[in-house]
mmCIF file of C-alpha atoms in Angstrom:
data_model
loop_
_atom_site.group_PDB
_atom_site.id
_atom_site.type_symbol
_atom_site.label_atom_id
_atom_site.label_comp_id
_atom_site.label_asym_id
_atom_site.label_seq_id
_atom_site.Cartn_x
_atom_site.Cartn_y
_atom_site.Cartn_z
ATOM 1 C CA UNK A 1 17.602 -19.280 33.626
ATOM 2 C CA UNK A 2 19.994 -16.359 33.989
ATOM 3 C CA UNK A 3 18.900 -12.767 34.442
ATOM 4 C CA UNK A 4 20.113 -12.025 30.893
ATOM 5 C CA UNK A 5 17.861 -14.797 29.548
ATOM 6 C CA UNK A 6 14.860 -13.490 31.485
ATOM 7 C CA UNK A 7 15.356 -10.024 30.034
ATOM 8 C CA UNK A 8 15.842 -11.233 26.469
ATOM 9 C CA UNK A 9 13.336 -9.644 24.077
ATOM 10 C CA UNK A 10 11.556 -11.767 21.440
ATOM 11 C CA UNK A 11 13.071 -11.827 17.967
ATOM 12 C CA UNK A 12 12.035 -8.751 15.996
ATOM 13 C CA UNK A 13 11.035 -6.814 19.126
ATOM 14 C CA UNK A 14 13.230 -3.968 20.294
ATOM 15 C CA UNK A 15 13.391 -1.055 22.702
ATOM 16 C CA UNK A 16 14.685 2.453 22.027
ATOM 17 C CA UNK A 17 17.153 4.103 24.385
ATOM 18 C CA UNK A 18 16.982 7.823 25.230
ATOM 19 C CA UNK A 19 18.945 9.275 22.280
ATOM 20 C CA UNK A 20 17.124 7.215 19.641
ATOM 21 C CA UNK A 21 13.738 7.551 21.324
ATOM 22 C CA UNK A 22 14.014 11.336 21.512
ATOM 23 C CA UNK A 23 15.095 11.554 17.873
ATOM 24 C CA UNK A 24 12.157 9.412 16.793
ATOM 25 C CA UNK A 25 9.659 11.403 18.856
ATOM 26 C CA UNK A 26 10.972 14.693 17.440
ATOM 27 C CA UNK A 27 10.555 13.364 13.904
ATOM 28 C CA UNK A 28 7.073 12.048 14.678
ATOM 29 C CA UNK A 29 6.060 15.490 15.913
ATOM 30 C CA UNK A 30 7.512 17.215 12.844
ATOM 31 C CA UNK A 31 5.637 14.901 10.492
ATOM 32 C CA UNK A 32 2.326 15.245 12.344
ATOM 33 C CA UNK A 33 2.748 19.023 12.291
ATOM 34 C CA UNK A 34 3.303 18.767 8.539
ATOM 35 C CA UNK A 35 0.092 16.771 8.161
ATOM 36 C CA UNK A 36 -1.829 19.286 10.245
ATOM 37 C CA UNK A 37 -0.575 22.111 8.013
ATOM 38 C CA UNK A 38 -2.028 20.202 5.050
ATOM 39 C CA UNK A 39 -5.408 19.897 6.786
ATOM 40 C CA UNK A 40 -5.116 16.343 8.153
ATOM 41 C CA UNK A 41 -6.636 15.684 11.591
ATOM 42 C CA UNK A 42 -4.937 13.313 14.021
ATOM 43 C CA UNK A 43 -6.789 10.198 15.235
ATOM 44 C CA UNK A 44 -5.849 7.379 17.618
ATOM 45 C CA UNK A 45 -7.073 3.816 17.128
ATOM 46 C CA UNK A 46 -7.208 0.910 19.622
ATOM 47 C CA UNK A 47 -4.295 -1.517 19.775
ATOM 48 C CA UNK A 48 -6.653 -4.467 20.209
ATOM 49 C CA UNK A 49 -10.110 -5.153 18.754
ATOM 50 C CA UNK A 50 -12.534 -7.947 18.035
ATOM 51 C CA UNK A 51 -11.094 -9.894 15.127
ATOM 52 C CA UNK A 52 -14.133 -9.701 12.856
ATOM 53 C CA UNK A 53 -14.055 -5.904 13.124
ATOM 54 C CA UNK A 54 -10.287 -5.588 12.846
ATOM 55 C CA UNK A 55 -10.007 -7.614 9.629
ATOM 56 C CA UNK A 56 -13.131 -6.453 7.779
ATOM 57 C CA UNK A 57 -12.299 -5.608 4.179
ATOM 58 C CA UNK A 58 -8.632 -6.488 4.641
ATOM 59 C CA UNK A 59 -6.322 -8.895 2.852
ATOM 60 C CA UNK A 60 -5.329 -12.483 3.603
ATOM 61 C CA UNK A 61 -1.779 -11.273 4.281
ATOM 62 C CA UNK A 62 -3.056 -8.979 7.029
ATOM 63 C CA UNK A 63 -4.871 -11.914 8.627
ATOM 64 C CA UNK A 64 -1.629 -13.913 8.684
ATOM 65 C CA UNK A 65 0.261 -10.996 10.262
ATOM 66 C CA UNK A 66 -2.304 -10.506 13.050
ATOM 67 C CA UNK A 67 -1.721 -11.870 16.554
ATOM 68 C CA UNK A 68 -4.946 -13.501 17.797
ATOM 69 C CA UNK A 69 -6.178 -14.184 21.331
ATOM 70 C CA UNK A 70 -9.402 -14.865 23.212
ATOM 71 C CA UNK A 71 -11.124 -12.068 25.135
ATOM 72 C CA UNK A 72 -11.407 -13.228 28.754
ATOM 73 C CA UNK A 73 -14.589 -11.152 29.220
ATOM 74 C CA UNK A 74 -16.660 -12.067 26.173
ATOM 75 C CA UNK A 75 -15.020 -15.237 24.865
ATOM 76 C CA UNK A 76 -14.751 -13.674 21.402
ATOM 77 C CA UNK A 77 -11.601 -13.723 19.304
ATOM 78 C CA UNK A 78 -9.554 -10.530 19.388
ATOM 79 C CA UNK A 79 -6.537 -9.350 17.429
ATOM 80 C CA UNK A 80 -3.636 -6.949 17.853
ATOM 81 C CA UNK A 81 -3.676 -4.475 14.983
ATOM 82 C CA UNK A 82 -1.187 -5.233 12.208
ATOM 83 C CA UNK A 83 -2.290 -2.227 10.129
ATOM 84 C CA UNK A 84 -3.895 1.095 11.018
ATOM 85 C CA UNK A 85 -5.405 2.050 7.651
ATOM 86 C CA UNK A 86 -8.548 -0.157 7.982
ATOM 87 C CA UNK A 87 -9.175 1.257 11.458
ATOM 88 C CA UNK A 88 -8.928 4.843 10.237
ATOM 89 C CA UNK A 89 -11.215 4.019 7.307
ATOM 90 C CA UNK A 90 -13.779 2.664 9.753
ATOM 91 C CA UNK A 91 -13.566 5.841 11.848
ATOM 92 C CA UNK A 92 -14.444 7.851 8.758
ATOM 93 C CA UNK A 93 -17.242 5.528 7.638
ATOM 94 C CA UNK A 94 -18.931 4.864 10.989
ATOM 95 C CA UNK A 95 -18.090 7.692 13.363
ATOM 96 C CA UNK A 96 -17.600 10.990 11.535
ATOM 97 C CA UNK A 97 -20.509 11.062 9.062
ATOM 98 C CA UNK A 98 -19.072 14.076 7.251
ATOM 99 C CA UNK A 99 -19.853 15.155 3.721
ATOM 100 C CA UNK A 100 -17.017 16.068 1.403
ATOM 101 C CA UNK A 101 -13.322 15.207 1.744
ATOM 102 C CA UNK A 102 -12.115 13.990 5.151
ATOM 103 C CA UNK A 103 -8.392 14.129 5.900
ATOM 104 C CA UNK A 104 -7.099 12.008 8.786
ATOM 105 C CA UNK A 105 -3.618 11.040 9.969
ATOM 106 C CA UNK A 106 -2.115 8.703 12.551
ATOM 107 C CA UNK A 107 1.168 7.651 14.171
ATOM 108 C CA UNK A 108 1.373 4.559 16.340
ATOM 109 C CA UNK A 109 2.807 1.060 16.695
ATOM 110 C CA UNK A 110 1.463 -2.071 15.025
ATOM 111 C CA UNK A 111 2.270 -5.695 15.892
ATOM 112 C CA UNK A 112 3.167 -8.433 13.382
ATOM 113 C CA UNK A 113 3.337 -12.183 13.899
ATOM 114 C CA UNK A 114 6.375 -12.321 11.611
ATOM 115 C CA UNK A 115 8.827 -9.687 10.378
ATOM 116 C CA UNK A 116 7.924 -8.433 6.905
ATOM 117 C CA UNK A 117 11.525 -8.429 5.738
ATOM 118 C CA UNK A 118 15.097 -9.160 6.717
ATOM 119 C CA UNK A 119 16.101 -7.356 9.928
ATOM 120 C CA UNK A 120 12.700 -5.621 10.170
ATOM 121 C CA UNK A 121 10.777 -5.061 13.386
ATOM 122 C CA UNK A 122 7.675 -6.960 14.444
ATOM 123 C CA UNK A 123 6.491 -3.867 16.318
ATOM 124 C CA UNK A 124 7.080 -1.097 13.751
ATOM 125 C CA UNK A 125 5.740 2.417 14.114
ATOM 126 C CA UNK A 126 3.369 3.407 11.327
ATOM 127 C CA UNK A 127 2.763 7.032 10.393
ATOM 128 C CA UNK A 128 0.473 8.012 7.569
ATOM 129 C CA UNK A 129 -2.365 10.064 6.133
ATOM 130 C CA UNK A 130 -5.695 9.090 4.570
ATOM 131 C CA UNK A 131 -8.079 11.104 2.406
ATOM 132 C CA UNK A 132 -11.706 9.930 2.302
ATOM 133 C CA UNK A 133 -14.875 11.087 0.603
ATOM 134 C CA UNK A 134 -13.429 12.157 -2.730
ATOM 135 C CA UNK A 135 -12.187 9.766 -5.403
ATOM 136 C CA UNK A 136 -10.193 11.690 -7.969
ATOM 137 C CA UNK A 137 -6.808 12.028 -9.586
ATOM 138 C CA UNK A 138 -6.358 15.273 -7.633
ATOM 139 C CA UNK A 139 -6.590 13.336 -4.350
ATOM 140 C CA UNK A 140 -4.054 10.785 -5.580
ATOM 141 C CA UNK A 141 -1.671 13.585 -6.516
ATOM 142 C CA UNK A 142 -2.103 15.259 -3.128
ATOM 143 C CA UNK A 143 -1.283 12.085 -1.215
ATOM 144 C CA UNK A 144 1.744 11.246 -3.353
ATOM 145 C CA UNK A 145 3.056 14.782 -2.925
ATOM 146 C CA UNK A 146 2.479 14.543 0.839
ATOM 147 C CA UNK A 147 4.344 11.232 0.950
ATOM 148 C CA UNK A 148 7.284 12.807 -0.859
ATOM 149 C CA UNK A 149 7.304 15.786 1.489
ATOM 150 C CA UNK A 150 7.152 13.437 4.498
ATOM 151 C CA UNK A 151 10.284 11.646 3.316
ATOM 152 C CA UNK A 152 12.040 14.952 2.773
ATOM 153 C CA UNK A 153 11.219 16.003 6.343
ATOM 154 C CA UNK A 154 12.614 12.648 7.497
ATOM 155 C CA UNK A 155 15.780 13.306 5.451
ATOM 156 C CA UNK A 156 15.382 9.912 3.803
ATOM 157 C CA UNK A 157 17.838 10.733 1.016
ATOM 158 C CA UNK A 158 17.248 10.521 -2.757
ATOM 159 C CA UNK A 159 13.625 9.554 -3.391
ATOM 160 C CA UNK A 160 12.308 7.417 -6.242
ATOM 161 C CA UNK A 161 8.528 7.030 -6.556
ATOM 162 C CA UNK A 162 6.947 4.149 -8.478
ATOM 163 C CA UNK A 163 3.361 4.384 -9.770
ATOM 164 C CA UNK A 164 0.990 1.583 -10.734
ATOM 165 C CA UNK A 165 -2.739 0.935 -11.096
ATOM 166 C CA UNK A 166 -4.406 -2.279 -9.913
ATOM 167 C CA UNK A 167 -7.410 -1.553 -12.137
ATOM 168 C CA UNK A 168 -5.390 -2.543 -15.206
ATOM 169 C CA UNK A 169 -4.744 -6.084 -13.986
ATOM 170 C CA UNK A 170 -8.240 -6.437 -12.534
ATOM 171 C CA UNK A 171 -9.922 -5.411 -15.804
ATOM 172 C CA UNK A 172 -7.696 -7.638 -17.951
ATOM 173 C CA UNK A 173 -8.429 -10.614 -15.691
ATOM 174 C CA UNK A 174 -12.165 -9.920 -15.915
ATOM 175 C CA UNK A 175 -11.978 -9.681 -19.714
ATOM 176 C CA UNK A 176 -10.167 -13.023 -19.836
ATOM 177 C CA UNK A 177 -12.960 -14.608 -17.778
ATOM 178 C CA UNK A 178 -10.691 -16.055 -15.091
ATOM 179 C CA UNK A 179 -12.189 -17.637 -12.004
ATOM 180 C CA UNK A 180 -11.191 -16.354 -8.575
ATOM 181 C CA UNK A 181 -8.915 -19.353 -8.096
ATOM 182 C CA UNK A 182 -7.119 -18.791 -11.405
ATOM 183 C CA UNK A 183 -6.902 -15.066 -10.741
ATOM 184 C CA UNK A 184 -5.150 -15.824 -7.444
ATOM 185 C CA UNK A 185 -2.643 -18.100 -9.180
ATOM 186 C CA UNK A 186 -1.782 -15.440 -11.760
ATOM 187 C CA UNK A 187 -1.658 -12.766 -9.064
ATOM 188 C CA UNK A 188 0.909 -14.804 -7.137
ATOM 189 C CA UNK A 189 3.148 -15.167 -10.191
ATOM 190 C CA UNK A 190 2.814 -11.442 -10.961
ATOM 191 C CA UNK A 191 3.815 -10.542 -7.407
ATOM 192 C CA UNK A 192 6.933 -12.701 -7.694
ATOM 193 C CA UNK A 193 7.821 -11.184 -11.092
ATOM 194 C CA UNK A 194 8.331 -14.781 -12.224
ATOM 195 C CA UNK A 195 8.209 -14.113 -15.959
ATOM 196 C CA UNK A 196 8.758 -17.714 -17.071
ATOM 197 C CA UNK A 197 6.041 -18.937 -14.713
ATOM 198 C CA UNK A 198 3.720 -16.180 -15.930
ATOM 199 C CA UNK A 199 4.269 -17.077 -19.586
ATOM 200 C CA UNK A 200 3.764 -20.806 -18.964
ATOM 201 C CA UNK A 201 0.665 -20.220 -16.846
ATOM 202 C CA UNK A 202 -0.931 -17.875 -19.378
ATOM 203 C CA UNK A 203 -0.171 -20.309 -22.210
ATOM 204 C CA UNK A 204 -1.918 -23.100 -20.322
ATOM 205 C CA UNK A 205 -4.908 -21.194 -18.946
ATOM 206 C CA UNK A 206 -5.872 -18.422 -21.397
ATOM 207 C CA UNK A 207 -7.031 -19.469 -24.841
ATOM 208 C CA UNK A 208 -7.718 -16.025 -26.316
ATOM 209 C CA UNK A 209 -4.411 -14.883 -27.866
ATOM 210 C CA UNK A 210 -5.165 -11.169 -27.434
ATOM 211 C CA UNK A 211 -5.948 -11.501 -23.720
ATOM 212 C CA UNK A 212 -2.910 -13.724 -23.245
ATOM 213 C CA UNK A 213 -0.543 -11.287 -24.937
ATOM 214 C CA UNK A 214 -1.823 -8.274 -23.005
ATOM 215 C CA UNK A 215 -1.296 -10.046 -19.676
ATOM 216 C CA UNK A 216 2.189 -11.200 -20.714
ATOM 217 C CA UNK A 217 3.063 -7.651 -21.671
ATOM 218 C CA UNK A 218 1.605 -6.190 -18.479
ATOM 219 C CA UNK A 219 3.989 -8.269 -16.378
ATOM 220 C CA UNK A 220 6.924 -6.518 -18.053
ATOM 221 C CA UNK A 221 5.641 -2.931 -18.097
ATOM 222 C CA UNK A 222 8.017 -1.361 -15.588
ATOM 223 C CA UNK A 223 10.634 1.345 -15.933
ATOM 224 C CA UNK A 224 10.768 5.007 -16.899
ATOM 225 C CA UNK A 225 8.351 7.299 -18.738
ATOM 226 C CA UNK A 226 8.741 5.295 -21.960
ATOM 227 C CA UNK A 227 6.761 2.501 -20.275
ATOM 228 C CA UNK A 228 3.587 4.577 -20.598
ATOM 229 C CA UNK A 229 3.971 4.829 -24.369
ATOM 230 C CA UNK A 230 4.648 1.095 -24.541
ATOM 231 C CA UNK A 231 1.541 0.440 -22.464
ATOM 232 C CA UNK A 232 -0.633 2.630 -24.668
ATOM 233 C CA UNK A 233 0.482 0.656 -27.708
ATOM 234 C CA UNK A 234 0.284 -2.792 -26.113
ATOM 235 C CA UNK A 235 -3.115 -2.167 -24.503
ATOM 236 C CA UNK A 236 -4.698 -0.188 -27.340
ATOM 237 C CA UNK A 237 -7.368 -2.875 -27.830
ATOM 238 C CA UNK A 238 -7.916 -3.597 -24.140
ATOM 239 C CA UNK A 239 -11.292 -2.963 -22.453
ATOM 240 C CA UNK A 240 -12.151 0.727 -21.883
ATOM 241 C CA UNK A 241 -11.541 0.383 -18.132
ATOM 242 C CA UNK A 242 -7.922 -0.573 -18.826
ATOM 243 C CA UNK A 243 -7.319 2.420 -21.062
ATOM 244 C CA UNK A 244 -9.006 4.749 -18.555
ATOM 245 C CA UNK A 245 -6.786 3.436 -15.762
ATOM 246 C CA UNK A 246 -3.695 3.922 -17.896
ATOM 247 C CA UNK A 247 -4.670 7.507 -18.674
ATOM 248 C CA UNK A 248 -5.049 8.149 -14.939
ATOM 249 C CA UNK A 249 -1.441 7.058 -14.467
ATOM 250 C CA UNK A 250 -0.340 9.310 -17.345
ATOM 251 C CA UNK A 251 -2.243 12.270 -15.871
ATOM 252 C CA UNK A 252 -0.803 11.764 -12.390
ATOM 253 C CA UNK A 253 2.727 11.387 -13.735
ATOM 254 C CA UNK A 254 2.419 14.667 -15.628
ATOM 255 C CA UNK A 255 1.119 16.502 -12.567
ATOM 256 C CA UNK A 256 3.881 15.119 -10.352
ATOM 257 C CA UNK A 257 6.542 16.356 -12.760
ATOM 258 C CA UNK A 258 5.238 19.868 -12.142
ATOM 259 C CA UNK A 259 4.618 19.518 -8.406
ATOM 260 C CA UNK A 260 7.466 17.464 -6.960
ATOM 261 C CA UNK A 261 10.977 18.618 -6.187
ATOM 262 C CA UNK A 262 13.165 18.078 -9.299
ATOM 263 C CA UNK A 263 15.436 15.780 -7.285
ATOM 264 C CA UNK A 264 12.594 13.242 -6.908
ATOM 265 C CA UNK A 265 12.378 10.730 -9.746
ATOM 266 C CA UNK A 266 9.220 8.910 -10.861
ATOM 267 C CA UNK A 267 9.026 5.446 -12.412
ATOM 268 C CA UNK A 268 6.281 2.970 -13.232
ATOM 269 C CA UNK A 269 5.360 -0.641 -12.521
ATOM 270 C CA UNK A 270 1.973 -1.413 -14.035
ATOM 271 C CA UNK A 271 1.968 -4.954 -12.652
ATOM 272 C CA UNK A 272 2.504 -3.822 -9.031
ATOM 273 C CA UNK A 273 -0.354 -5.450 -7.113
ATOM 274 C CA UNK A 274 0.497 -5.019 -3.436
ATOM 275 C CA UNK A 275 -2.728 -4.347 -1.542
ATOM 276 C CA UNK A 276 -4.709 -5.755 -4.485
ATOM 277 C CA UNK A 277 -7.436 -7.085 -2.188
ATOM 278 C CA UNK A 278 -8.584 -3.593 -1.205
ATOM 279 C CA UNK A 279 -6.903 -1.098 -3.504
ATOM 280 C CA UNK A 280 -9.093 -0.120 -6.433
ATOM 281 C CA UNK A 281 -7.020 2.375 -8.396
ATOM 282 C CA UNK A 282 -3.642 4.063 -8.357
ATOM 283 C CA UNK A 283 -0.952 2.533 -6.123
ATOM 284 C CA UNK A 284 2.385 4.118 -5.296
ATOM 285 C CA UNK A 285 5.565 3.408 -3.375
ATOM 286 C CA UNK A 286 8.732 5.296 -2.491
ATOM 287 C CA UNK A 287 12.273 3.938 -2.488
ATOM 288 C CA UNK A 288 15.705 5.177 -1.476
ATOM 289 C CA UNK A 289 19.110 3.718 -2.424
ATOM 290 C CA UNK A 290 19.793 2.636 1.167
ATOM 291 C CA UNK A 291 16.907 0.133 1.296
ATOM 292 C CA UNK A 292 15.934 -2.690 -1.006
ATOM 293 C CA UNK A 293 12.224 -2.423 -0.189
ATOM 294 C CA UNK A 294 9.723 0.409 -0.281
ATOM 295 C CA UNK A 295 9.969 2.767 2.695
ATOM 296 C CA UNK A 296 6.512 4.269 2.081
ATOM 297 C CA UNK A 297 3.506 3.189 0.045
ATOM 298 C CA UNK A 298 -0.167 3.868 -0.495
ATOM 299 C CA UNK A 299 -3.021 3.783 -2.955
ATOM 300 C CA UNK A 300 -6.666 4.441 -3.673
ATOM 301 C CA UNK A 301 -9.307 2.183 -2.163
ATOM 302 C CA UNK A 302 -13.087 2.186 -1.790
ATOM 303 C CA UNK A 303 -15.367 0.821 0.955
ATOM 304 C CA UNK A 304 -12.583 -0.670 3.099
ATOM 305 C CA UNK A 305 -14.236 0.775 6.198
ATOM 306 C CA UNK A 306 -17.763 -0.366 5.356
#
């Protein structure tokens, strides 16, 4: 084995040289200072934890992305964190015991078993903010506005924000009486935006024509502001929880029009279900023309740290 082979880094693992490292650290400091000015307190979470604690309340995808090993002291299974949000949620739920809103932020590396996209790192740096103790549209608006401001500080370029609400899909599935197994099958097709597969699956599995049509329509409710009017019409006879969730999206969209920089555009994807396992309400993501995938995302969740 040559010296070059011995020094070869694993695929998806990289090091930063002085110019890039300094630039990244400067940006990290600017963003954390921004969060502090908004009232968010900085926390640091452990890189490695017992697996049953690390994955509590998390998704199957997170389990697959987590490196696992045996603790040489206790014999218990441990994992390298693949996400920081559940850890921060646990800090709020178990350690702080505060009443009222709690604002926390973080910036650190995570480790993934596989890259989450083409040419992406397996040791990415995650920076973010979490707001606990207050479930409201106002909190959703605050976090979306903070995400937008973060990307402006990072000079990410033109920003396009997409809003969704997992409560719409969840309530329609419950109304249709789908089992957990069938719900998972439909969820998978929705995630892939496989419209033909969705239509065929719904035709085979859902007998009620009203429930079937609403789910077919939901899969296609993405685009500009006109989508909200289409959704109101298509889901007019949906369960009350569906209509309430839709009105939350409408309310947030209206507030963002007033609050965000005019250069930031807002769109909608009401069948966006990323983080479905623990998100309970509004979900959002930010895109720029330079990247095909979201560069920032978030959403409302309950009890993930319990």
